[in-house]
PDB file of C-alpha atoms and ligand atoms in Angstrom:
ATOM      1  CA  MET A  90      72.205 111.380  96.918  1.00 55.00           C
ATOM      2  CA  SER A  91      73.110 115.041  96.732  1.00 70.00           C
ATOM      3  CA  SER A  92      74.517 116.595  93.601  1.00 81.00           C
ATOM      4  CA  LEU A  93      77.688 117.398  95.546  1.00 82.00           C
ATOM      5  CA  ASP A  94      78.202 113.670  96.152  1.00 88.00           C
ATOM      6  CA  ASP A  95      77.682 113.093  92.437  1.00 90.00           C
ATOM      7  CA  LEU A  96      80.218 115.756  91.583  1.00 91.00           C
ATOM      8  CA  TYR A  97      82.760 114.300  94.008  1.00 94.00           C
ATOM      9  CA  ARG A  98      82.190 110.801  92.645  1.00 95.00           C
ATOM     10  CA  ARG A  99      82.788 112.078  89.118  1.00 96.00           C
ATOM     11  CA  VAL A 100      86.031 113.770  90.154  1.00 97.00           C
ATOM     12  CA  ILE A 101      87.229 110.565  91.845  1.00 97.00           C
ATOM     13  CA  MET A 102      86.340 108.372  88.858  1.00 97.00           C
ATOM     14  CA  ASP A 103      88.000 110.829  86.521  1.00 98.00           C
ATOM     15  CA  HIS A 104      91.298 110.580  88.405  1.00 98.00           C
ATOM     16  CA  TYR A 105      90.928 106.807  88.593  1.00 97.00           C
ATOM     17  CA  GLN A 106      90.296 106.361  84.870  1.00 98.00           C
ATOM     18  CA  LYS A 107      92.629 109.090  83.651  1.00 98.00           C
ATOM     19  CA  PRO A 108      95.298 109.281  86.347  1.00 98.00           C
ATOM     20  CA  LYS A 109      97.712 112.184  86.399  1.00 97.00           C
ATOM     21  CA  HIS A 110     101.446 111.646  86.828  1.00 98.00           C
ATOM     22  CA  ARG A 111     101.211 107.909  86.528  1.00 98.00           C
ATOM     23  CA  GLY A 112     104.559 106.552  85.427  1.00 98.00           C
ATOM     24  CA  HIS A 113     108.077 105.815  86.461  1.00 97.00           C
ATOM     25  CA  PHE A 114     111.332 107.718  86.914  1.00 98.00           C
ATOM     26  CA  ASP A 115     114.702 106.051  86.766  1.00 96.00           C
ATOM     27  CA  GLU A 116     115.324 105.070  90.388  1.00 94.00           C
ATOM     28  CA  SER A 117     118.727 106.764  90.366  1.00 96.00           C
ATOM     29  CA  GLU A 118     116.969 110.073  89.724  1.00 96.00           C
ATOM     30  CA  ALA A 119     114.212 109.972  92.288  1.00 98.00           C
ATOM     31  CA  ILE A 120     113.255 108.919  95.786  1.00 98.00           C
ATOM     32  CA  THR A 121     111.225 105.739  95.503  1.00 98.00           C
ATOM     33  CA  VAL A 122     108.822 104.455  98.143  1.00 98.00           C
ATOM     34  CA  ASN A 123     106.689 101.325  97.912  1.00 98.00           C
ATOM     35  CA  MET A 124     103.797 100.822 100.287  1.00 98.00           C
ATOM     36  CA  ASN A 125     100.729  98.694 100.469  1.00 97.00           C
ATOM     37  CA  ASN A 126      97.448  98.577 102.281  1.00 97.00           C
ATOM     38  CA  PRO A 127      96.823  94.935 103.168  1.00 96.00           C
ATOM     39  CA  THR A 128      93.246  95.523 104.314  1.00 95.00           C
ATOM     40  CA  CYS A 129      92.208  96.367 100.763  1.00 97.00           C
ATOM     41  CA  GLY A 130      95.084  95.007  98.680  1.00 97.00           C
ATOM     42  CA  ASP A 131      96.158  98.396  97.360  1.00 98.00           C
ATOM     43  CA  ARG A 132      99.800  98.617  96.291  1.00 98.00           C
ATOM     44  CA  ILE A 133     101.537 101.813  95.412  1.00 98.00           C
ATOM     45  CA  GLN A 134     104.887 103.221  94.423  1.00 98.00           C
ATOM     46  CA  ILE A 135     105.506 106.913  94.843  1.00 98.00           C
ATOM     47  CA  GLN A 136     108.520 108.621  93.314  1.00 98.00           C
ATOM     48  CA  LEU A 137     109.640 112.111  94.199  1.00 98.00           C
ATOM     49  CA  LYS A 138     112.229 114.465  92.794  1.00 98.00           C
ATOM     50  CA  ILE A 139     113.138 116.915  95.517  1.00 98.00           C
ATOM     51  CA  GLU A 140     115.527 119.807  95.022  1.00 97.00           C
ATOM     52  CA  ASP A 141     116.267 122.657  97.403  1.00 96.00           C
ATOM     53  CA  GLY A 142     113.336 121.745  99.630  1.00 96.00           C
ATOM     54  CA  LYS A 143     110.930 121.766  96.726  1.00 98.00           C
ATOM     55  CA  ILE A 144     109.059 118.889  95.128  1.00 98.00           C
ATOM     56  CA  LYS A 145     110.077 119.283  91.515  1.00 98.00           C
ATOM     57  CA  ASP A 146     108.208 116.296  90.166  1.00 98.00           C
ATOM     58  CA  ALA A 147     106.342 113.176  91.257  1.00 98.00           C
ATOM     59  CA  ARG A 148     105.057 109.945  89.770  1.00 98.00           C
ATOM     60  CA  PHE A 149     103.065 107.009  90.995  1.00 98.00           C
ATOM     61  CA  GLU A 150     102.393 103.467  89.937  1.00 98.00           C
ATOM     62  CA  GLY A 151     100.353 100.772  91.516  1.00 97.00           C
ATOM     63  CA  ASP A 152      97.113  99.000  91.519  1.00 96.00           C
ATOM     64  CA  GLY A 153      94.226  98.986  93.875  1.00 97.00           C
ATOM     65  CA  CYS A 154      90.771 100.353  94.425  1.00 97.00           C
ATOM     66  CA  SER A 155      89.481 103.537  92.829  1.00 97.00           C
ATOM     67  CA  ILE A 156      89.911 105.496  96.076  1.00 97.00           C
ATOM     68  CA  SER A 157      93.587 104.604  96.493  1.00 98.00           C
ATOM     69  CA  MET A 158      94.475 105.286  92.857  1.00 98.00           C
ATOM     70  CA  ALA A 159      92.451 108.487  92.590  1.00 98.00           C
ATOM     71  CA  SER A 160      94.050 109.720  95.794  1.00 98.00           C
ATOM     72  CA  ALA A 161      97.539 109.062  94.372  1.00 98.00           C
ATOM     73  CA  SER A 162      96.664 110.939  91.195  1.00 98.00           C
ATOM     74  CA  MET A 163      95.316 113.897  93.175  1.00 98.00           C
ATOM     75  CA  MET A 164      98.223 113.856  95.608  1.00 98.00           C
ATOM     76  CA  THR A 165     100.956 113.909  92.962  1.00 98.00           C
ATOM     77  CA  ASP A 166      99.114 116.596  91.041  1.00 97.00           C
ATOM     78  CA  ALA A 167      98.786 118.745  94.149  1.00 97.00           C
ATOM     79  CA  ILE A 168     102.324 118.499  95.517  1.00 97.00           C
ATOM     80  CA  ILE A 169     104.340 119.080  92.344  1.00 98.00           C
ATOM     81  CA  GLY A 170     105.835 122.538  92.703  1.00 97.00           C
ATOM     82  CA  MET A 171     105.182 122.745  96.444  1.00 96.00           C
ATOM     83  CA  ASP A 172     107.778 123.201  99.133  1.00 96.00           C
ATOM     84  CA  VAL A 173     108.199 120.034 101.189  1.00 97.00           C
ATOM     85  CA  GLU A 174     106.827 121.929 104.179  1.00 95.00           C
ATOM     86  CA  GLU A 175     103.719 122.929 102.263  1.00 95.00           C
ATOM     87  CA  ALA A 176     103.194 119.349 101.070  1.00 96.00           C
ATOM     88  CA  MET A 177     103.434 118.093 104.657  1.00 96.00           C
ATOM     89  CA  LYS A 178     100.836 120.638 105.703  1.00 94.00           C
ATOM     90  CA  LEU A 179      98.533 119.552 102.898  1.00 95.00           C
ATOM     91  CA  LYS A 180      99.025 115.944 104.004  1.00 96.00           C
ATOM     92  CA  GLU A 181      97.956 116.858 107.557  1.00 95.00           C
ATOM     93  CA  ILE A 182      94.874 118.642 106.240  1.00 95.00           C
ATOM     94  CA  PHE A 183      94.059 115.714 103.968  1.00 96.00           C
ATOM     95  CA  LEU A 184      94.398 113.107 106.734  1.00 96.00           C
ATOM     96  CA  SER A 185      92.222 115.192 109.052  1.00 95.00           C
ATOM     97  CA  MET A 186      89.630 115.568 106.308  1.00 95.00           C
ATOM     98  CA  VAL A 187      89.353 111.851 105.471  1.00 96.00           C
ATOM     99  CA  GLN A 188      89.203 110.980 109.163  1.00 95.00           C
ATOM    100  CA  GLY A 189      86.335 113.398 109.660  1.00 94.00           C
ATOM    101  CA  MET A 190      88.331 115.708 111.904  1.00 93.00           C
ATOM    102  CA  ASP A 191      88.349 119.481 111.803  1.00 88.00           C
ATOM    103  CA  TYR A 192      90.768 121.071 109.400  1.00 85.00           C
ATOM    104  CA  GLU A 193      91.654 124.576 108.290  1.00 79.00           C
ATOM    105  CA  GLN A 194      89.966 124.837 104.936  1.00 71.00           C
ATOM    106  CA  ASP A 195      91.223 128.309 104.201  1.00 71.00           C
ATOM    107  CA  GLU A 196      94.926 127.647 104.493  1.00 71.00           C
ATOM    108  CA  ILE A 197      95.421 125.776 101.233  1.00 78.00           C
ATOM    109  CA  ASP A 198      93.263 125.373  98.158  1.00 81.00           C
ATOM    110  CA  LEU A 199      92.350 121.692  98.220  1.00 90.00           C
ATOM    111  CA  GLY A 200      91.106 121.577  94.650  1.00 91.00           C
ATOM    112  CA  ASP A 201      90.141 118.076  93.533  1.00 95.00           C
ATOM    113  CA  ILE A 202      91.349 116.600  96.806  1.00 95.00           C
ATOM    114  CA  GLU A 203      88.198 117.846  98.449  1.00 93.00           C
ATOM    115  CA  ALA A 204      86.305 115.184  96.492  1.00 96.00           C
ATOM    116  CA  LEU A 205      87.688 112.571  98.884  1.00 96.00           C
ATOM    117  CA  GLN A 206      86.097 114.113 101.972  1.00 93.00           C
ATOM    118  CA  GLY A 207      83.228 111.610 101.725  1.00 92.00           C
ATOM    119  CA  VAL A 208      85.707 108.869 102.646  1.00 94.00           C
ATOM    120  CA  SER A 209      85.301 109.974 106.271  1.00 94.00           C
ATOM    121  CA  LYS A 210      81.920 108.231 106.259  1.00 92.00           C
ATOM    122  CA  PHE A 211      83.600 104.928 105.399  1.00 92.00           C
ATOM    123  CA  PRO A 212      86.300 104.195 108.006  1.00 90.00           C
ATOM    124  CA  SER A 213      87.484 101.094 106.135  1.00 91.00           C
ATOM    125  CA  ARG A 214      88.424 103.267 103.149  1.00 95.00           C
ATOM    126  CA  VAL A 215      90.472 105.817 105.068  1.00 96.00           C
ATOM    127  CA  LYS A 216      93.619 103.682 104.653  1.00 97.00           C
ATOM    128  CA  CYS A 217      92.967 103.484 100.906  1.00 97.00           C
ATOM    129  CA  ALA A 218      92.815 107.268 100.646  1.00 98.00           C
ATOM    130  CA  ALA A 219      95.789 107.784 102.953  1.00 98.00           C
ATOM    131  CA  LEU A 220      98.165 105.291 101.284  1.00 98.00           C
ATOM    132  CA  ALA A 221      99.719 107.596  98.690  1.00 98.00           C
ATOM    133  CA  TRP A 222     100.077 110.381 101.236  1.00 98.00           C
ATOM    134  CA  LYS A 223     101.818 108.139 103.767  1.00 98.00           C
ATOM    135  CA  ALA A 224     104.189 106.982 101.026  1.00 98.00           C
ATOM    136  CA  MET A 225     104.893 110.585 100.056  1.00 98.00           C
ATOM    137  CA  GLU A 226     105.588 111.462 103.686  1.00 98.00           C
ATOM    138  CA  ARG A 227     107.984 108.550 104.025  1.00 98.00           C
ATOM    139  CA  GLY A 228     109.769 109.617 100.838  1.00 98.00           C
ATOM    140  CA  VAL A 229     110.168 113.181 101.994  1.00 95.00           C
ATOM    141  CA  ARG A 230     111.781 111.961 105.216  1.00 92.00           C
ATOM    142  CA  LEU A 231     114.272 109.654 103.496  1.00 87.00           C
TER     143      LEU A 231
HETATM  144 ZN1  LIG B 734      91.565 100.384  98.670  1.00 71.44          ZN
END
């Protein structure tokens, strides 16, 4: 086990145990999307406040495995303050990364999200990692 794997595992567990932006907006004030991942049993709700093409704020709730919850915490943390376009680009990069495909590392600072790159070695977990991002995408398109 490399020390990089250890570092990534710590980052993931940190988001899982101390999630960021976990909570709930009044549904009249935010876009609300519920999604689940039946293969693992992960359930998630993503809420977005979008104004003038910008993601002003985001929250998530749900329960599921550490990968799905950590990913939601990282995702909400990353997209708050981004333009919708930028968030969609980050989503593409993220999905490529967890599927083990090539991605442009230099375009956006991935920050903690990079810790999930090891998921690409476990195809059954890709849906866990992708859940929050798919929900965010659906919300943006509503
Ligand atoms: Zn899962």
